[in-house]
Amino acid sequence: MNTIITGLQWGDEGKGKIVDFLTASADVVIRSQGGNNAGHTVITRGIKYILHLLPSGILWDDKINVIGNGVVIDPVGLVEEIQRVEAQGVAITPAKLLISDRAHIVLPIHKELDAAREIALGAHKIGTTKRGIGPAYADKINRCGLRMADFADRAFVTARITQRVAEANEILARCGLPTYEAAAVCAEVFCAIERLLPHVTNTIPVLHAAWQAKQTLLFEGAQGTLLDVDFGTYPFVTSSNTTAGGACTGSGLPPMAIERVIGVCKAYTTRVGAGPFPTVDEGLSDYLHGLGREFGATTGRPRGCGWLDTVLLRFACMVNGVTGLAVTNLDGLDAYDTLQICTGYDIDGTLHPLPPAERDAWDRIVPVYETLPGWKCDTTGCTQFGDLPTQAQTYLARLAELCGAPIAFVGVGPDRAQTLTA
Ligand code: IMP
């Protein structure tokens, strides 16, 4: 079944593991948005892999992996990632990894421009991953970006980089940040592109042929719905459409190619970076950090943690058309006596079932909670949904009811084997 896997919170929902689990029955795994701001941790055969741009299917021998046109690719970062994963024993051949010739490039200047923008925003900064994602997408929309296909014309690329470096240097100098030498940028980028070129192709007909041949397609979403540039907590969002629609625009496959949308959420809520987080809870954050959990895969930053927020999840299920929920990290709540679920937002005395669009309304949200009993036992050894304690099953049933989508999978630990089918 052709499936989109999409994050329903602020990223870091454990999508990598669910993708890896579903890849068993997939032929092609596709990344269609975002860049190496994403960090997917997959533990398989006892080895921990952290993937940023590579689709999780790369860890399998017999899957085709596509980095689609909607992704922004830092060529230097991707080459480093390929080398790291290869050093862990995974072969990455042109037959196994295809890169869209329409994908845009993240240049070294984009990373510095990202930092400059954060400095300029001061107290209102977004808390980006500083991977240059926003500036690279800005160039794409501004029609001055560079695409993989452009590298067939070295003179064109050199001229474009030289022009963009000059423009960027003016901004960087104003912020007191290091400036760039165009020649050095070109050298660094060309060197990385050389390694990537054997993988670059027109991925659209390849994907359509796979679809027509009834192969199973799996779209691996990055980040999460509340970081979507349209549906997220704007401006505290990333710069791509992280929701289900992004899978089509970012791959060239049409909506009718999709048969299932699996929305991934944690059994609680986490967020890195700045921006509103109504159900954040210091006690839960301290507890999970104390267990060594909830540190960002890309930046290592501790994530803020809070109670399950079904206002956000209800909205996320709507905009993604979620057909099944994958609830991860259920075991993170194993020790708790009672659990809180946010069912609505009280804003100035009015109850809201969906998140607001107004920026200032987020500051006035009082979450409305209902309390459920905890299960107070270790769930990490459960191998079937029916093994879960009754209270855990009740918690999941209430989650599904409040979000309007059925539970499909439950994660009780980081390993591929710790994924239960409901
Ligand atoms: P950017 O995508 O680096 O521009 O960062 C914008 C916002 O998205 C920041 O709050 C980041 O922390 C957040 N973000 C970007 N990628 C991820 C991710 O993969 N997981 C969680 N948060 C992310």
PDB file of N, CA and C and ligand atoms in Angstrom, residues 10-12 37-39 126-130 133-134 223 227 237-238 272-274 301, ligand 1:
ATOM      1  N   TRP A  10       5.872  18.498  16.553  1.00  0.00           N
ATOM      2  CA  TRP A  10       6.916  19.431  16.090  1.00  0.00           C
ATOM      3  C   TRP A  10       8.163  18.678  15.647  1.00  0.00           C
ATOM      4  N   GLY A  11       7.992  17.588  14.936  1.00  0.00           N
ATOM      5  CA  GLY A  11       9.144  16.788  14.520  1.00  0.00           C
ATOM      6  C   GLY A  11       9.581  15.882  15.665  1.00  0.00           C
ATOM      7  N   ASP A  12      10.584  15.048  15.374  1.00  0.00           N
ATOM      8  CA  ASP A  12      11.150  14.154  16.392  1.00  0.00           C
ATOM      9  C   ASP A  12      10.124  13.182  16.962  1.00  0.00           C
ATOM     10  N   ASN A  37      18.250  19.381   8.163  1.00  0.00           N
ATOM     11  CA  ASN A  37      17.730  19.781   9.478  1.00  0.00           C
ATOM     12  C   ASN A  37      17.058  18.584  10.139  1.00  0.00           C
ATOM     13  N   ALA A  38      16.608  17.629   9.336  1.00  0.00           N
ATOM     14  CA  ALA A  38      15.966  16.427   9.879  1.00  0.00           C
ATOM     15  C   ALA A  38      17.019  15.520  10.512  1.00  0.00           C
ATOM     16  N   GLY A  39      16.597  14.771  11.498  1.00  0.00           N
ATOM     17  CA  GLY A  39      17.492  13.795  12.114  1.00  0.00           C
ATOM     18  C   GLY A  39      16.684  12.578  12.488  1.00  0.00           C
ATOM     19  N   ILE A 126      14.048  32.108  15.809  1.00  0.00           N
ATOM     20  CA  ILE A 126      13.255  30.902  15.577  1.00  0.00           C
ATOM     21  C   ILE A 126      13.865  29.692  16.287  1.00  0.00           C
ATOM     22  N   GLY A 127      15.193  29.754  16.516  1.00  0.00           N
ATOM     23  CA  GLY A 127      15.857  28.566  17.075  1.00  0.00           C
ATOM     24  C   GLY A 127      16.073  27.532  15.992  1.00  0.00           C
ATOM     25  N   THR A 128      16.523  27.969  14.819  1.00  0.00           N
ATOM     26  CA  THR A 128      16.685  27.034  13.696  1.00  0.00           C
ATOM     27  C   THR A 128      17.834  26.068  13.966  1.00  0.00           C
ATOM     28  N   THR A 129      17.943  25.066  13.116  1.00  0.00           N
ATOM     29  CA  THR A 129      19.053  24.107  13.241  1.00  0.00           C
ATOM     30  C   THR A 129      20.338  24.693  12.631  1.00  0.00           C
ATOM     31  N   LYS A 130      20.253  25.883  12.075  1.00  0.00           N
ATOM     32  CA  LYS A 130      21.388  26.571  11.421  1.00  0.00           C
ATOM     33  C   LYS A 130      21.986  25.737  10.278  1.00  0.00           C
ATOM     34  N   ILE A 133      18.516  25.983   5.926  1.00  0.00           N
ATOM     35  CA  ILE A 133      17.301  25.507   5.254  1.00  0.00           C
ATOM     36  C   ILE A 133      16.430  26.679   4.774  1.00  0.00           C
ATOM     37  N   GLY A 134      16.142  27.620   5.676  1.00  0.00           N
ATOM     38  CA  GLY A 134      15.296  28.764   5.305  1.00  0.00           C
ATOM     39  C   GLY A 134      15.893  29.553   4.134  1.00  0.00           C
ATOM     40  N   GLN A 223      10.470  16.462   9.797  1.00  0.00           N
ATOM     41  CA  GLN A 223       9.864  17.449  10.704  1.00  0.00           C
ATOM     42  C   GLN A 223       8.407  17.045  11.027  1.00  0.00           C
ATOM     43  N   LEU A 227       5.430  22.260  12.348  1.00  0.00           N
ATOM     44  CA  LEU A 227       6.561  22.996  11.776  1.00  0.00           C
ATOM     45  C   LEU A 227       6.317  23.305  10.305  1.00  0.00           C
ATOM     46  N   VAL A 237       8.450  27.900  12.548  1.00  0.00           N
ATOM     47  CA  VAL A 237       8.238  26.743  11.684  1.00  0.00           C
ATOM     48  C   VAL A 237       9.493  26.533  10.841  1.00  0.00           C
ATOM     49  N   THR A 238       9.517  25.452  10.099  1.00  0.00           N
ATOM     50  CA  THR A 238      10.583  25.275   9.122  1.00  0.00           C
ATOM     51  C   THR A 238      10.073  25.833   7.785  1.00  0.00           C
ATOM     52  N   VAL A 272      11.813  21.159  19.990  1.00  0.00           N
ATOM     53  CA  VAL A 272      13.097  21.873  20.099  1.00  0.00           C
ATOM     54  C   VAL A 272      12.956  23.199  19.376  1.00  0.00           C
ATOM     55  N   GLY A 273      13.846  24.123  19.679  1.00  0.00           N
ATOM     56  CA  GLY A 273      13.750  25.435  19.048  1.00  0.00           C
ATOM     57  C   GLY A 273      12.713  26.272  19.789  1.00  0.00           C
ATOM     58  N   ALA A 274      12.556  27.513  19.310  1.00  0.00           N
ATOM     59  CA  ALA A 274      11.659  28.441  19.994  1.00  0.00           C
ATOM     60  C   ALA A 274      10.229  28.269  19.487  1.00  0.00           C
ATOM     61  N   ARG A 301      20.431  19.258  21.117  1.00  0.00           N
ATOM     62  CA  ARG A 301      19.752  20.130  22.091  1.00  0.00           C
ATOM     63  C   ARG A 301      18.714  19.322  22.871  1.00  0.00           C
TER      64      ARG A 301
HETATM   65  P1  IMP B   1      15.070  25.052  10.425  1.00  0.00           P
HETATM   66  O1  IMP B   1      14.279  23.977   9.797  1.00  0.00           O
HETATM   67  O2  IMP B   1      16.494  24.643  10.706  1.00  0.00           O
HETATM   68  O3  IMP B   1      14.965  26.349   9.708  1.00  0.00           O
HETATM   69  O4  IMP B   1      14.444  25.327  11.881  1.00  0.00           O
HETATM   70  C1  IMP B   1      13.137  25.845  12.049  1.00  0.00           C
HETATM   71  C2  IMP B   1      12.459  25.176  13.230  1.00  0.00           C
HETATM   72  O5  IMP B   1      12.220  23.818  12.907  1.00  0.00           O
HETATM   73  C3  IMP B   1      13.287  25.153  14.531  1.00  0.00           C
HETATM   74  O6  IMP B   1      12.392  25.249  15.624  1.00  0.00           O
HETATM   75  C4  IMP B   1      13.927  23.793  14.506  1.00  0.00           C
HETATM   76  O7  IMP B   1      14.268  23.340  15.800  1.00  0.00           O
HETATM   77  C5  IMP B   1      12.803  22.981  13.910  1.00  0.00           C
HETATM   78  N1  IMP B   1      13.237  21.753  13.237  1.00  0.00           N
HETATM   79  C6  IMP B   1      13.766  21.631  12.001  1.00  0.00           C
HETATM   80  N2  IMP B   1      14.001  20.340  11.713  1.00  0.00           N
HETATM   81  C7  IMP B   1      13.600  19.626  12.762  1.00  0.00           C
HETATM   82  C8  IMP B   1      13.540  18.227  13.042  1.00  0.00           C
HETATM   83  O8  IMP B   1      13.910  17.358  12.235  1.00  0.00           O
HETATM   84  N3  IMP B   1      13.036  17.887  14.250  1.00  0.00           N
HETATM   85  C9  IMP B   1      12.582  18.801  15.136  1.00  0.00           C
HETATM   86  N4  IMP B   1      12.606  20.102  14.917  1.00  0.00           N
HETATM   87  C10 IMP B   1      13.094  20.521  13.737  1.00  0.00           C
END
